[in-house]
Coordinates of N, CA, C and O in Angstrom, one line a residue:
M1 N -76.2 -35.4 -127.7 CA -77.3 -35.3 -128.6 C -77.6 -36.7 -129.2 O -76.7 -37.4 -129.5
P2 N -78.9 -37.0 -129.3 CA -79.3 -38.3 -129.8 C -78.8 -38.4 -131.3 O -78.4 -37.5 -131.9
D3 N -78.8 -39.7 -131.7 CA -78.3 -39.9 -133.1 C -79.2 -39.3 -134.1 O -80.4 -39.6 -134.1
T4 N -78.7 -38.3 -134.8 CA -79.6 -37.5 -135.8 C -79.1 -37.5 -137.2 O -79.4 -36.6 -137.9
P5 N -78.2 -38.4 -137.6 CA -77.6 -38.3 -139.0 C -78.7 -38.3 -140.1 O -78.4 -37.8 -141.2
D6 N -79.8 -39.0 -139.9 CA -80.8 -39.1 -140.9 C -81.7 -37.8 -141.0 O -82.5 -37.7 -141.9
L7 N -81.5 -36.9 -140.1 CA -82.3 -35.7 -140.1 C -81.7 -34.6 -140.9 O -80.4 -34.5 -141.0
D8 N -82.5 -33.7 -141.6 CA -81.9 -32.6 -142.3 C -81.3 -31.6 -141.3 O -81.6 -31.7 -140.1
S9 N -80.6 -30.6 -141.8 CA -79.9 -29.7 -140.9 C -80.9 -28.9 -140.1 O -80.6 -28.6 -138.9
R10 N -82.0 -28.5 -140.6 CA -83.0 -27.7 -139.8 C -83.5 -28.5 -138.6 O -83.5 -28.0 -137.5
R11 N -83.8 -29.8 -138.8 CA -84.2 -30.6 -137.7 C -83.1 -30.9 -136.7 O -83.4 -30.9 -135.5
R12 N -81.9 -31.1 -137.2 CA -80.8 -31.3 -136.2 C -80.6 -30.0 -135.4 O -80.4 -30.1 -134.2
R13 N -80.7 -28.9 -136.0 CA -80.5 -27.6 -135.2 C -81.6 -27.5 -134.2 O -81.4 -27.1 -133.0
L14 N -82.9 -27.9 -134.6 CA -84.0 -27.8 -133.6 C -83.8 -28.7 -132.4 O -84.1 -28.4 -131.3
V15 N -83.3 -29.9 -132.7 CA -83.1 -30.9 -131.7 C -82.0 -30.4 -130.7 O -82.2 -30.4 -129.5
F16 N -80.9 -29.8 -131.3 CA -79.9 -29.3 -130.4 C -80.4 -28.1 -129.6 O -80.2 -28.1 -128.4
R17 N -81.2 -27.2 -130.2 CA -81.7 -26.1 -129.5 C -82.7 -26.5 -128.4 O -82.7 -25.9 -127.3
A18 N -83.5 -27.5 -128.6 CA -84.4 -28.0 -127.7 C -83.8 -28.7 -126.5 O -84.3 -28.7 -125.4
L19 N -82.6 -29.4 -126.7 CA -81.9 -30.1 -125.7 C -81.0 -29.3 -124.9 O -80.5 -29.7 -123.9
H20 N -80.7 -28.1 -125.3 CA -79.8 -27.2 -124.6 C -80.5 -25.9 -124.3 O -80.0 -24.8 -124.7
R21 N -81.5 -26.0 -123.4 CA -82.3 -24.8 -123.0 C -81.6 -24.0 -121.9 O -81.9 -22.9 -121.8
G22 N -80.9 -24.7 -121.1 CA -80.3 -24.0 -120.0 C -80.6 -24.5 -118.6 O -79.9 -24.3 -117.6
T23 N -81.8 -25.2 -118.5 CA -82.1 -25.9 -117.3 C -82.4 -27.3 -117.6 O -82.9 -27.7 -118.6
K24 N -82.1 -28.2 -116.6 CA -82.3 -29.6 -116.8 C -83.8 -29.9 -117.1 O -84.1 -30.7 -117.9
E25 N -84.7 -29.3 -116.3 CA -86.1 -29.5 -116.4 C -86.6 -29.2 -117.8 O -87.3 -30.0 -118.5
A26 N -86.2 -28.0 -118.4 CA -86.6 -27.6 -119.7 C -85.9 -28.6 -120.8 O -86.6 -28.9 -121.7
D27 N -84.7 -28.9 -120.5 CA -84.0 -29.8 -121.5 C -84.8 -31.2 -121.6 O -85.0 -31.7 -122.7
L28 N -85.2 -31.7 -120.4 CA -85.9 -33.0 -120.4 C -87.3 -32.8 -121.1 O -87.7 -33.7 -121.9
M29 N -88.0 -31.8 -120.7 CA -89.4 -31.7 -121.2 C -89.4 -31.3 -122.7 O -90.0 -32.0 -123.5
I30 N -88.7 -30.2 -123.0 CA -88.8 -29.7 -124.4 C -87.9 -30.5 -125.3 O -88.4 -30.9 -126.4
G31 N -86.7 -30.9 -124.9 CA -85.8 -31.7 -125.7 C -86.4 -33.1 -125.9 O -86.3 -33.6 -127.0
G32 N -87.0 -33.6 -124.9 CA -87.6 -35.0 -125.0 C -88.8 -35.0 -126.0 O -88.8 -35.8 -126.9
F33 N -89.6 -34.0 -125.9 CA -90.7 -33.9 -126.9 C -90.2 -33.7 -128.3 O -90.7 -34.4 -129.2
V34 N -89.3 -32.8 -128.5 CA -88.8 -32.5 -129.9 C -88.1 -33.7 -130.4 O -88.3 -34.1 -131.5
T35 N -87.2 -34.4 -129.6 CA -86.5 -35.5 -130.0 C -87.4 -36.7 -130.5 O -87.2 -37.3 -131.5
R36 N -88.5 -36.9 -129.7 CA -89.4 -38.0 -130.1 C -90.2 -37.7 -131.3 O -90.6 -38.6 -132.1
N37 N -90.5 -36.4 -131.6 CA -91.4 -36.1 -132.7 C -90.8 -35.4 -133.9 O -91.4 -35.3 -135.0
I38 N -89.5 -35.0 -133.9 CA -88.9 -34.2 -134.9 C -89.0 -34.8 -136.3 O -89.2 -34.1 -137.3
A39 N -88.7 -36.1 -136.4 CA -88.7 -36.7 -137.7 C -90.0 -36.7 -138.4 O -90.1 -36.6 -139.7
A40 N -91.1 -36.7 -137.7 CA -92.5 -36.7 -138.3 C -93.1 -35.3 -138.5 O -94.1 -35.2 -139.1
F41 N -92.4 -34.3 -137.9 CA -93.0 -32.9 -138.0 C -93.0 -32.5 -139.5 O -92.0 -32.6 -140.2
S42 N -94.1 -31.8 -139.9 CA -94.2 -31.2 -141.2 C -93.4 -29.9 -141.2 O -93.0 -29.4 -140.1
E43 N -93.3 -29.3 -142.3 CA -92.6 -28.0 -142.4 C -93.4 -26.9 -141.5 O -92.8 -26.1 -140.8
A44 N -94.7 -27.0 -141.6 CA -95.5 -26.1 -140.7 C -95.3 -26.3 -139.3 O -95.2 -25.4 -138.5
E45 N -95.2 -27.6 -138.9 CA -94.9 -27.9 -137.5 C -93.5 -27.5 -137.0 O -93.3 -27.1 -135.9
L46 N -92.6 -27.6 -137.9 CA -91.2 -27.1 -137.6 C -91.3 -25.6 -137.4 O -90.7 -25.1 -136.4
D47 N -92.1 -24.9 -138.2 CA -92.3 -23.4 -137.9 C -92.9 -23.2 -136.5 O -92.5 -22.3 -135.8
E48 N -93.9 -24.0 -136.2 CA -94.5 -23.9 -134.9 C -93.6 -24.2 -133.7 O -93.6 -23.5 -132.7
I49 N -92.8 -25.2 -133.8 CA -91.9 -25.6 -132.8 C -90.8 -24.5 -132.6 O -90.4 -24.1 -131.5
E50 N -90.4 -23.9 -133.7 CA -89.4 -22.8 -133.7 C -90.0 -21.6 -132.9 O -89.3 -21.0 -132.1
A51 N -91.3 -21.3 -133.1 CA -91.9 -20.3 -132.4 C -92.0 -20.6 -130.9 O -91.8 -19.7 -130.1
V52 N -92.3 -21.8 -130.6 CA -92.4 -22.2 -129.2 C -91.1 -22.0 -128.5 O -91.0 -21.5 -127.4
L53 N -90.0 -22.4 -129.2 CA -88.6 -22.3 -128.6 C -88.2 -20.8 -128.4 O -87.2 -20.6 -127.7
E54 N -88.9 -19.9 -128.9 CA -88.6 -18.5 -128.6 C -89.0 -18.0 -127.2 O -88.5 -17.0 -126.7
H55 N -89.9 -18.8 -126.5 CA -90.3 -18.4 -125.2 C -89.2 -18.7 -124.2 O -88.4 -19.5 -124.4
W56 N -89.3 -17.9 -123.1 CA -88.3 -18.1 -122.0 C -88.5 -19.5 -121.4 O -89.6 -20.0 -121.3
D57 N -87.4 -20.1 -121.0 CA -87.4 -21.4 -120.3 C -88.3 -21.5 -119.1 O -89.1 -22.5 -118.9
V58 N -88.2 -20.5 -118.3 CA -89.1 -20.5 -117.0 C -90.5 -20.6 -117.4 O -91.3 -21.3 -116.7
D59 N -90.9 -19.8 -118.4 CA -92.3 -19.8 -118.8 C -92.7 -21.2 -119.4 O -93.7 -21.8 -119.0
L60 N -91.9 -21.7 -120.3 CA -92.2 -23.0 -120.9 C -92.3 -24.1 -119.9 O -93.2 -24.9 -119.9
A61 N -91.3 -24.1 -118.9 CA -91.3 -25.1 -117.9 C -92.6 -25.0 -117.1 O -93.2 -26.1 -116.8
D62 N -93.0 -23.8 -116.7 CA -94.3 -23.7 -115.9 C -95.5 -24.1 -116.7 O -96.4 -24.8 -116.2
W63 N -95.6 -23.7 -118.0 CA -96.7 -24.0 -118.8 C -96.8 -25.5 -119.1 O -97.8 -26.2 -119.0
L64 N -95.6 -26.1 -119.4 CA -95.6 -27.6 -119.8 C -95.8 -28.5 -118.6 O -96.3 -29.6 -118.7
S65 N -95.4 -28.0 -117.4 CA -95.6 -28.8 -116.2 C -97.0 -28.6 -115.6 O -97.4 -29.3 -114.6
G66 N -97.7 -27.6 -116.0 CA -99.0 -27.3 -115.5 C -99.0 -26.4 -114.3 O -100.0 -26.1 -113.7
R67 N -97.8 -25.8 -113.9 CA -97.7 -24.9 -112.8 C -98.5 -23.6 -113.0 O -99.0 -23.0 -112.1
R68 N -98.5 -23.2 -114.3 CA -99.2 -22.0 -114.7 C -99.9 -22.4 -116.0 O -99.4 -23.1 -116.8
P69 N -101.1 -21.8 -116.2 CA -101.8 -22.0 -117.5 C -101.1 -21.3 -118.7 O -100.4 -20.3 -118.4
I70 N -101.2 -21.8 -119.9 CA -100.6 -21.1 -121.0 C -101.5 -19.9 -121.2 O -102.7 -19.9 -121.4
P71 N -100.8 -18.7 -121.3 CA -101.6 -17.5 -121.5 C -102.1 -17.4 -122.9 O -101.5 -17.9 -123.9
P72 N -103.2 -16.7 -123.1 CA -103.8 -16.6 -124.5 C -102.8 -16.1 -125.6 O -102.8 -16.6 -126.7
E73 N -101.9 -15.2 -125.2 CA -101.0 -14.7 -126.3 C -99.9 -15.7 -126.7 O -99.3 -15.5 -127.7
A74 N -99.7 -16.7 -125.9 CA -98.7 -17.8 -126.2 C -99.4 -19.1 -126.6 O -98.7 -20.0 -127.1
D75 N -100.7 -19.2 -126.5 CA -101.4 -20.4 -126.7 C -101.4 -20.8 -128.2 O -101.9 -20.0 -129.0
T76 N -100.8 -21.9 -128.5 CA -100.8 -22.4 -129.9 C -101.1 -23.9 -129.9 O -100.9 -24.6 -128.8
P77 N -101.5 -24.5 -131.0 CA -101.7 -25.9 -131.0 C -100.5 -26.7 -130.6 O -100.6 -27.7 -129.9
M78 N -99.3 -26.3 -131.1 CA -98.1 -27.0 -130.8 C -97.8 -26.9 -129.3 O -97.4 -27.9 -128.7
L79 N -98.0 -25.8 -128.7 CA -97.7 -25.7 -127.2 C -98.7 -26.5 -126.4 O -98.3 -27.1 -125.5
R80 N -100.0 -26.5 -126.9 CA -100.9 -27.4 -126.2 C -100.6 -28.9 -126.4 O -100.7 -29.6 -125.4
R81 N -100.1 -29.2 -127.5 CA -99.7 -30.6 -127.8 C -98.5 -31.0 -126.9 O -98.5 -32.0 -126.3
M82 N -97.6 -30.1 -126.7 CA -96.4 -30.3 -125.9 C -96.9 -30.4 -124.4 O -96.4 -31.3 -123.7
A83 N -97.8 -29.5 -124.0 CA -98.2 -29.6 -122.6 C -99.0 -30.9 -122.3 O -98.9 -31.4 -121.2
A84 N -99.8 -31.3 -123.3 CA -100.5 -32.6 -123.1 C -99.6 -33.8 -122.9 O -99.7 -34.6 -122.0
E85 N -98.5 -33.8 -123.7 CA -97.6 -34.9 -123.6 C -96.7 -34.8 -122.4 O -96.5 -35.7 -121.7
C86 N -96.3 -33.5 -122.0 CA -95.5 -33.3 -120.8 C -96.3 -33.6 -119.5 O -95.7 -33.9 -118.5
G87 N -97.6 -33.5 -119.6 CA -98.5 -33.8 -118.4 C -98.7 -35.3 -118.1 O -99.2 -35.6 -117.1
Q88 N -98.2 -36.1 -119.0 CA -98.3 -37.6 -118.8 C -97.4 -38.0 -117.6 O -96.3 -37.5 -117.5
K89 N -97.9 -39.0 -116.9 CA -97.1 -39.5 -115.8 C -95.7 -40.0 -116.2 O -95.6 -40.7 -117.2
G90 N -94.7 -39.6 -115.5 CA -93.4 -40.0 -115.8 C -92.6 -39.3 -116.9 O -91.5 -39.5 -117.2
F91 N -93.4 -38.3 -117.6 CA -92.7 -37.6 -118.6 C -91.6 -36.7 -118.1 O -91.8 -36.1 -117.0
G92 N -90.5 -36.6 -118.8 CA -89.4 -35.8 -118.4 C -88.5 -36.4 -117.3 O -87.6 -35.8 -116.9
V93 N -88.8 -37.6 -116.9 CA -87.9 -38.4 -116.0 C -86.8 -39.0 -116.8 O -87.1 -39.7 -117.8
P94 N -85.6 -38.8 -116.4 CA -84.5 -39.4 -117.1 C -84.6 -40.9 -117.1 O -85.0 -41.5 -116.2
P95 N -84.2 -41.5 -118.2 CA -84.2 -43.0 -118.3 C -83.4 -43.6 -117.1 O -82.3 -43.1 -116.7
G96 N -84.0 -44.6 -116.5 CA -83.3 -45.2 -115.3 C -83.6 -44.6 -114.0 O -83.3 -45.1 -112.9
A97 N -84.3 -43.4 -114.0 CA -84.6 -42.7 -112.7 C -86.0 -43.0 -112.2 O -86.4 -42.5 -111.2
E98 N -86.8 -43.8 -113.0 CA -88.1 -44.1 -112.5 C -88.1 -45.0 -111.3 O -87.2 -45.8 -111.1
R99 N -89.1 -44.8 -110.4 CA -89.2 -45.6 -109.2 C -90.5 -46.2 -109.1 O -91.5 -45.7 -109.5

């Protein structure tokens, strides 16, 4: 887990949960997004990210990678923000693996 001693316990738990999804792809996409943004999230955004983390990994990976559109019942500003960031070239590639 990245260095998180300056984060409060709620944020540390969210980082851990985002980085330990069960699949490497989800860990990189979801964990990467949360790790980069967690310190700046407002309390409302923390609530939103917690709601996003309730979805199944396979669904999140498909929505964030663009393989499937986000369905209306799951569509939230936070999930759209994650999908926009995850759609950037090279996103989710482990450090040192770029070619």
